[in-house]
Amino acid sequence: QVQLVESGGGLVQPGGSLRLSCAVSETIFRLYGLSWYRQAPGKQREMVASITSGDSTTYADSVRGRFTISRDSAKNTLYLQMNSLKSEDTAVYYCNTNLGSAKWGQGTQVTVSS
């Protein structure tokens, strides 16, 4: 059973915007807080934004003020609005529970380049 499916990545110029989406299985969406993670080439996967079932959010210092995480309970979908993108945001982006406890999806590639 596929639990997490990320989409919305692409190539964008510095300063541009993208919105990522993650289709989440109903059970996971209902029971867990959710996060966006990213992994750049040669680097470890890192959490960039988290949201609880009560819609409390936290952000990594590197993205705070530029990224916004949100969730749509009617669609079982997690979002990441990314504004003012920088080259250092280039990575594969993944969604998962706040503990990273679900099976990882394939991710979606975000490339920020002129």
Backbone as ProteinMPNN parsed JSONL, in Angstrom:
{"seq_chain_A": "QVQLVESGGGLVQPGGSLRLSCAVSETIFRLYGLSWYRQAPGKQREMVASITSGDSTTYADSVRGRFTISRDSAKNTLYLQMNSLKSEDTAVYYCNTNLGSAKWGQGTQVTVSS", "coords_chain_A": {"N_chain_A": [[0.851, -1.192, 0.0], [0.679, 2.11, -0.979], [1.747, 4.825, 0.809], [2.641, 7.456, 0.909], [2.874, 10.031, -1.387], [4.691, 12.191, -3.151], [4.652, 15.329, -4.946], [4.999, 18.014, -7.382], [7.472, 19.214, -7.61], [10.262, 20.75, -9.406], [12.094, 22.725, -11.831], [13.255, 25.863, -10.99], [13.88, 29.375, -10.988], [16.225, 31.265, -8.978], [14.718, 33.018, -6.286], [12.185, 32.411, -7.064], [9.032, 30.554, -6.806], [7.49, 27.545, -5.54], [4.987, 25.028, -5.074], [4.715, 22.252, -3.162], [3.126, 19.058, -2.976], [1.747, 16.415, -1.024], [0.276, 13.398, -1.117], [-1.327, 11.616, 1.31], [-1.845, 8.583, 3.058], [-5.007, 7.772, 4.521], [-5.026, 6.79, 7.154], [-2.471, 7.403, 8.221], [-2.543, 10.185, 7.933], [-4.542, 10.839, 9.685], [-3.627, 10.034, 12.19], [-1.046, 11.003, 12.763], [1.369, 13.655, 13.294], [2.868, 15.564, 10.679], [5.627, 15.98, 8.397], [7.856, 17.793, 6.243], [10.76, 16.826, 4.577], [14.117, 17.1, 3.347], [16.724, 16.16, 1.068], [19.818, 16.88, 0.028], [22.317, 16.485, -2.556], [24.942, 14.441, -1.445], [24.501, 15.051, 1.191], [22.976, 14.631, 4.455], [19.587, 13.612, 5.076], [17.253, 16.072, 6.046], [14.933, 17.613, 8.286], [12.589, 20.034, 7.307], [10.187, 21.337, 7.791], [7.388, 21.08, 9.979], [4.148, 19.907, 11.001], [1.547, 19.677, 13.31], [-1.299, 17.633, 14.281], [-2.979, 19.45, 15.313], [-2.418, 21.669, 13.899], [-0.176, 23.168, 14.638], [2.939, 24.599, 13.839], [6.394, 24.121, 12.908], [9.632, 25.193, 11.875], [12.712, 24.745, 10.111], [15.601, 26.726, 10.692], [16.753, 27.602, 8.356], [14.718, 27.877, 6.501], [12.681, 29.268, 7.578], [10.186, 31.753, 7.431], [10.2, 31.781, 4.712], [9.155, 29.384, 3.737], [6.045, 27.627, 3.941], [4.157, 25.339, 5.675], [1.295, 23.282, 5.361], [-1.887, 21.61, 5.816], [-4.534, 19.68, 4.418], [-7.32, 18.42, 5.548], [-9.602, 17.379, 4.361], [-8.734, 16.391, 1.987], [-6.678, 14.741, 2.637], [-4.031, 15.634, 2.321], [-0.796, 17.012, 2.314], [0.969, 20.064, 2.244], [3.621, 22.16, 0.948], [4.468, 25.315, 0.692], [6.775, 27.121, -1.028], [8.663, 29.921, -1.09], [10.715, 32.624, -2.368], [12.969, 31.163, -3.249], [16.192, 29.629, -2.986], [19.44, 28.733, -4.244], [20.538, 26.887, -2.531], [18.365, 25.51, -1.638], [17.954, 23.458, -3.318], [17.207, 20.112, -3.72], [16.024, 16.752, -3.069], [12.747, 16.425, -2.083], [10.809, 15.167, 0.551], [7.9, 13.807, 2.155], [6.747, 12.789, 5.381], [5.918, 11.161, 8.506], [6.24, 12.972, 11.62], [8.178, 11.643, 12.976], [9.399, 10.242, 11.047], [8.435, 7.715, 10.471], [6.939, 6.317, 8.625], [6.829, 4.434, 5.516], [9.174, 5.572, 3.212], [8.461, 7.74, 0.498], [8.932, 8.326, -3.063], [9.847, 10.847, -3.329], [10.239, 14.295, -4.474], [11.888, 16.174, -6.883], [13.478, 19.24, -6.432], [14.895, 21.888, -8.031], [16.835, 24.671, -7.935], [17.905, 27.1, -9.897], [19.601, 29.323, -12.114]], "CA_chain_A": [[0.0, 0.0, 0.0], [1.434, 3.35, -1.055], [1.304, 5.69, 1.9], [3.072, 8.833, 0.721], [3.214, 10.338, -2.768], [5.049, 13.604, -3.281], [4.602, 15.895, -6.294], [5.067, 19.466, -7.455], [8.815, 19.726, -7.779], [10.632, 21.203, -10.74], [13.197, 23.666, -11.974], [12.796, 27.239, -10.767], [14.966, 30.337, -10.835], [16.341, 31.861, -7.638], [13.674, 33.993, -6.014], [10.891, 31.9, -7.488], [8.183, 29.826, -5.857], [6.905, 26.259, -5.879], [4.172, 24.419, -4.035], [4.779, 20.799, -3.154], [1.986, 18.357, -2.406], [1.979, 15.033, -0.617], [-0.923, 12.615, -0.844], [-1.034, 10.797, 2.485], [-2.902, 7.621, 3.358], [-5.929, 8.326, 5.503], [-4.641, 6.394, 8.51], [-1.335, 8.218, 8.646], [-2.952, 11.581, 8.051], [-5.425, 11.021, 10.848], [-2.986, 9.671, 13.457], [0.292, 11.52, 12.994], [1.878, 14.904, 12.773], [3.549, 15.349, 9.407], [6.768, 16.842, 8.128], [8.604, 17.784, 4.99], [12.19, 16.627, 4.698], [14.831, 17.216, 2.07], [18.064, 15.601, 1.021], [20.642, 17.415, -1.051], [23.392, 15.552, -2.928], [26.063, 14.349, -0.535], [24.142, 15.494, 2.53], [21.967, 13.843, 5.146], [18.211, 14.098, 5.028], [16.946, 16.979, 7.14], [13.56, 18.077, 8.392], [12.512, 21.465, 7.032], [8.964, 21.901, 8.338], [6.514, 20.097, 10.608], [2.833, 20.375, 11.406], [0.842, 18.714, 14.152], [-2.715, 17.456, 13.963], [-3.633, 20.686, 15.735], [-1.928, 22.724, 13.001], [0.999, 23.888, 15.108], [4.006, 24.413, 12.856], [7.773, 24.468, 13.217], [10.449, 25.307, 10.68], [14.152, 24.866, 10.222], [16.034, 28.119, 10.601], [17.129, 27.927, 6.979], [13.556, 28.112, 5.644], [11.658, 30.042, 8.299], [9.851, 33.007, 6.773], [10.114, 31.574, 3.254], [8.347, 28.187, 3.483], [4.852, 27.466, 4.76], [3.586, 23.996, 5.65], [-0.137, 23.261, 5.669], [-2.517, 20.315, 5.571], [-5.948, 19.723, 4.057], [-7.894, 17.189, 6.085], [-10.609, 16.851, 3.438], [-8.044, 15.737, 0.867], [-5.536, 13.957, 3.153], [-2.891, 16.149, 1.563], [0.146, 17.909, 2.97], [1.533, 21.017, 1.283], [4.742, 23.014, 1.319], [4.616, 26.492, -0.164], [8.157, 27.568, -0.951], [8.871, 31.216, -1.728], [12.078, 33.174, -2.299], [13.85, 29.996, -3.295], [17.62, 29.84, -3.134], [20.133, 27.572, -4.818], [20.761, 25.901, -1.473], [17.136, 24.732, -1.421], [17.968, 22.338, -4.26], [17.212, 18.834, -3.011], [14.825, 15.926, -3.202], [11.873, 16.706, -0.947], [9.986, 14.045, 0.965], [7.023, 13.97, 3.309], [6.674, 11.623, 6.253], [5.47, 11.55, 9.828], [7.233, 13.781, 12.335], [9.238, 10.731, 13.412], [9.933, 9.522, 9.895], [8.123, 6.321, 10.754], [6.253, 5.663, 7.513], [7.702, 4.064, 4.412], [9.495, 6.758, 2.441], [8.05, 7.774, -0.888], [10.002, 8.539, -4.036], [10.287, 12.226, -3.253], [10.082, 15.145, -5.653], [13.113, 16.946, -7.06], [13.42, 20.694, -6.553], [16.161, 22.438, -8.487], [16.808, 26.13, -7.998], [19.065, 27.451, -10.708], [19.357, 30.274, -13.197]], "C_chain_A": [[0.882, 1.235, 0.0], [0.875, 4.312, -0.033], [1.577, 7.163, 1.663], [3.462, 9.038, -0.742], [3.429, 11.836, -2.906], [4.966, 14.055, -4.735], [4.793, 17.403, -6.213], [6.452, 20.051, -7.624], [9.082, 20.18, -9.207], [11.838, 22.101, -10.702], [12.644, 25.081, -11.849], [14.01, 28.136, -10.589], [15.054, 30.83, -9.392], [15.336, 32.991, -7.466], [12.289, 33.531, -6.376], [10.176, 31.106, -6.414], [7.753, 28.48, -6.434], [5.993, 25.834, -4.742], [4.231, 22.899, -4.196], [3.517, 20.23, -2.506], [2.396, 16.946, -2.026], [0.637, 14.386, -0.325], [-0.586, 11.588, 0.224], [-2.176, 9.812, 2.701], [-3.726, 8.128, 4.535], [-5.501, 8.001, 6.935], [-3.499, 7.249, 9.032], [-1.753, 9.655, 8.862], [-3.733, 11.817, 9.33], [-4.66, 10.874, 12.161], [-1.711, 10.441, 13.774], [0.46, 12.976, 12.584], [2.752, 14.614, 11.566], [4.647, 16.374, 9.184], [7.196, 16.759, 6.673], [10.082, 17.665, 5.335], [12.818, 16.898, 3.336], [16.219, 16.609, 2.2], [18.772, 16.129, -0.213], [21.749, 16.422, -1.361], [24.533, 15.601, -1.932], [25.763, 14.77, 0.888], [23.101, 14.561, 3.137], [20.587, 14.464, 4.964], [17.946, 14.964, 6.255], [15.472, 17.358, 7.105], [13.528, 19.578, 8.132], [11.261, 22.103, 7.626], [8.085, 20.791, 8.883], [5.19, 20.734, 10.97], [2.166, 19.283, 12.217], [-0.611, 18.579, 13.695], [-3.529, 18.673, 14.394], [-3.167, 21.908, 14.971], [-0.863, 23.636, 13.606], [2.163, 23.573, 14.181], [5.366, 24.785, 13.43], [8.566, 24.421, 11.925], [11.92, 25.276, 11.023], [14.534, 26.33, 10.039], [16.28, 28.529, 9.158], [15.939, 28.26, 6.085], [12.501, 28.985, 6.303], [11.456, 31.4, 7.631], [9.735, 32.894, 5.264], [9.192, 30.416, 2.894], [7.143, 28.179, 4.426], [4.299, 26.057, 4.577], [2.111, 24.094, 6.024], [-0.688, 21.879, 5.34], [-3.992, 20.511, 5.3], [-6.562, 18.392, 4.467], [-8.926, 16.571, 5.147], [-9.971, 16.057, 2.31], [-6.91, 14.831, 1.323], [-4.243, 14.352, 2.443], [-2.099, 17.145, 2.404], [0.765, 18.799, 1.9], [2.781, 21.684, 1.857], [4.826, 24.121, 0.28], [6.014, 27.041, 0.05], [8.312, 28.841, -1.759], [10.326, 31.652, -1.575], [13.118, 32.066, -2.319], [15.285, 30.384, -3.592], [18.257, 28.581, -3.708], [20.341, 26.486, -3.768], [19.5, 25.136, -1.084], [17.043, 23.541, -2.38], [18.142, 21.019, -3.52], [16.034, 17.993, -3.491], [14.013, 16.119, -1.92], [10.943, 15.52, -0.716], [9.02, 14.487, 2.065], [7.031, 12.67, 4.111], [6.069, 12.077, 7.574], [6.567, 12.358, 10.512], [8.388, 12.926, 12.857], [9.873, 9.984, 12.248], [9.607, 8.047, 9.936], [7.407, 5.591, 9.624], [7.27, 5.262, 6.443], [7.922, 5.286, 3.532], [8.988, 6.632, 1.013], [9.236, 8.043, -1.797], [10.557, 9.952, -3.986], [10.003, 12.989, -4.536], [11.278, 16.084, -5.718], [12.79, 18.432, -7.21], [14.803, 21.186, -6.927], [16.011, 23.944, -8.652], [18.08, 26.582, -8.702], [18.656, 28.454, -11.776], [19.861, 29.714, -14.519]], "O_chain_A": [[1.734, 1.395, 0.873], [-0.325, 4.583, -0.01], [0.844, 8.023, 2.151], [4.29, 8.297, -1.274], [2.499, 12.635, -2.798], [5.183, 13.26, -5.65], [4.755, 17.994, -5.134], [6.595, 21.265, -7.766], [8.246, 20.017, -10.096], [12.516, 22.224, -9.682], [11.681, 25.444, -12.525], [15.047, 27.697, -10.093], [14.059, 30.81, -8.668], [15.127, 33.806, -8.364], [11.308, 34.19, -6.032], [10.637, 30.996, -5.278], [7.667, 28.305, -7.65], [6.192, 26.224, -3.592], [3.847, 22.347, -5.227], [2.926, 20.837, -1.613], [3.289, 16.36, -2.638], [-0.059, 14.783, 0.609], [0.333, 10.785, 0.058], [-3.344, 10.169, 2.544], [-3.219, 8.815, 5.421], [-5.607, 8.846, 7.823], [-3.554, 7.757, 10.151], [-1.37, 10.278, 9.852], [-3.602, 12.858, 9.973], [-5.008, 11.522, 13.148], [-1.325, 10.528, 14.94], [-0.201, 13.467, 11.67], [3.315, 13.525, 11.453], [4.601, 17.486, 9.711], [6.927, 15.78, 5.978], [10.583, 18.314, 6.254], [12.136, 16.921, 2.311], [16.801, 16.554, 3.283], [18.374, 15.857, -1.346], [22.09, 15.598, -0.513], [25.038, 16.676, -1.609], [26.673, 14.841, 1.714], [22.434, 13.805, 2.431], [20.444, 15.665, 4.732], [18.364, 14.631, 7.364], [14.851, 17.416, 6.044], [14.348, 20.318, 8.676], [11.272, 23.294, 7.937], [8.037, 19.694, 8.326], [5.108, 21.938, 11.214], [2.214, 18.107, 11.855], [-1.079, 19.323, 12.833], [-4.633, 18.897, 13.898], [-3.475, 23.042, 15.34], [-0.669, 24.757, 13.135], [2.357, 22.425, 13.782], [5.48, 25.638, 14.31], [8.214, 23.696, 10.994], [12.33, 25.726, 12.094], [13.868, 27.073, 9.319], [16.04, 29.677, 8.785], [16.116, 28.858, 5.023], [11.536, 29.395, 5.657], [12.416, 32.101, 7.308], [9.23, 33.804, 4.606], [8.52, 30.455, 1.863], [7.218, 28.66, 5.557], [4.011, 25.635, 3.457], [1.727, 24.881, 6.889], [-0.034, 21.08, 4.67], [-4.628, 21.395, 5.875], [-6.35, 17.368, 3.816], [-9.102, 15.352, 5.145], [-10.593, 15.158, 1.745], [-6.244, 14.213, 0.492], [-3.466, 13.496, 2.021], [-2.657, 17.993, 3.101], [1.049, 18.348, 0.791], [2.969, 21.761, 3.071], [5.209, 23.887, -0.866], [6.394, 27.383, 1.17], [8.115, 28.84, -2.974], [11.068, 31.111, -0.754], [14.035, 32.044, -1.498], [15.56, 31.326, -4.336], [17.673, 27.499, -3.658], [20.321, 25.298, -4.088], [19.567, 24.207, -0.279], [16.143, 22.711, -2.254], [19.11, 20.834, -2.782], [15.166, 18.468, -4.222], [14.538, 15.99, -0.814], [10.374, 14.954, -1.65], [9.299, 15.428, 2.809], [7.291, 11.593, 3.574], [5.745, 13.253, 7.738], [7.697, 12.414, 10.027], [9.463, 13.451, 13.146], [10.785, 9.181, 12.447], [10.4, 7.217, 9.492], [7.281, 4.368, 9.665], [8.421, 5.698, 6.467], [6.965, 5.96, 3.15], [9.07, 5.569, 0.397], [10.39, 7.996, -1.371], [11.622, 10.223, -4.542], [9.585, 12.418, -5.543], [11.637, 16.714, -4.723], [11.94, 18.821, -8.011], [15.774, 20.927, -6.216], [15.168, 24.422, -9.411], [19.183, 26.46, -8.169], [17.53, 28.439, -12.274], [19.745, 30.372, -15.553]]}, "name": "protein", "num_of_chains": 1, "seq": "QVQLVESGGGLVQPGGSLRLSCAVSETIFRLYGLSWYRQAPGKQREMVASITSGDSTTYADSVRGRFTISRDSAKNTLYLQMNSLKSEDTAVYYCNTNLGSAKWGQGTQVTVSS"}
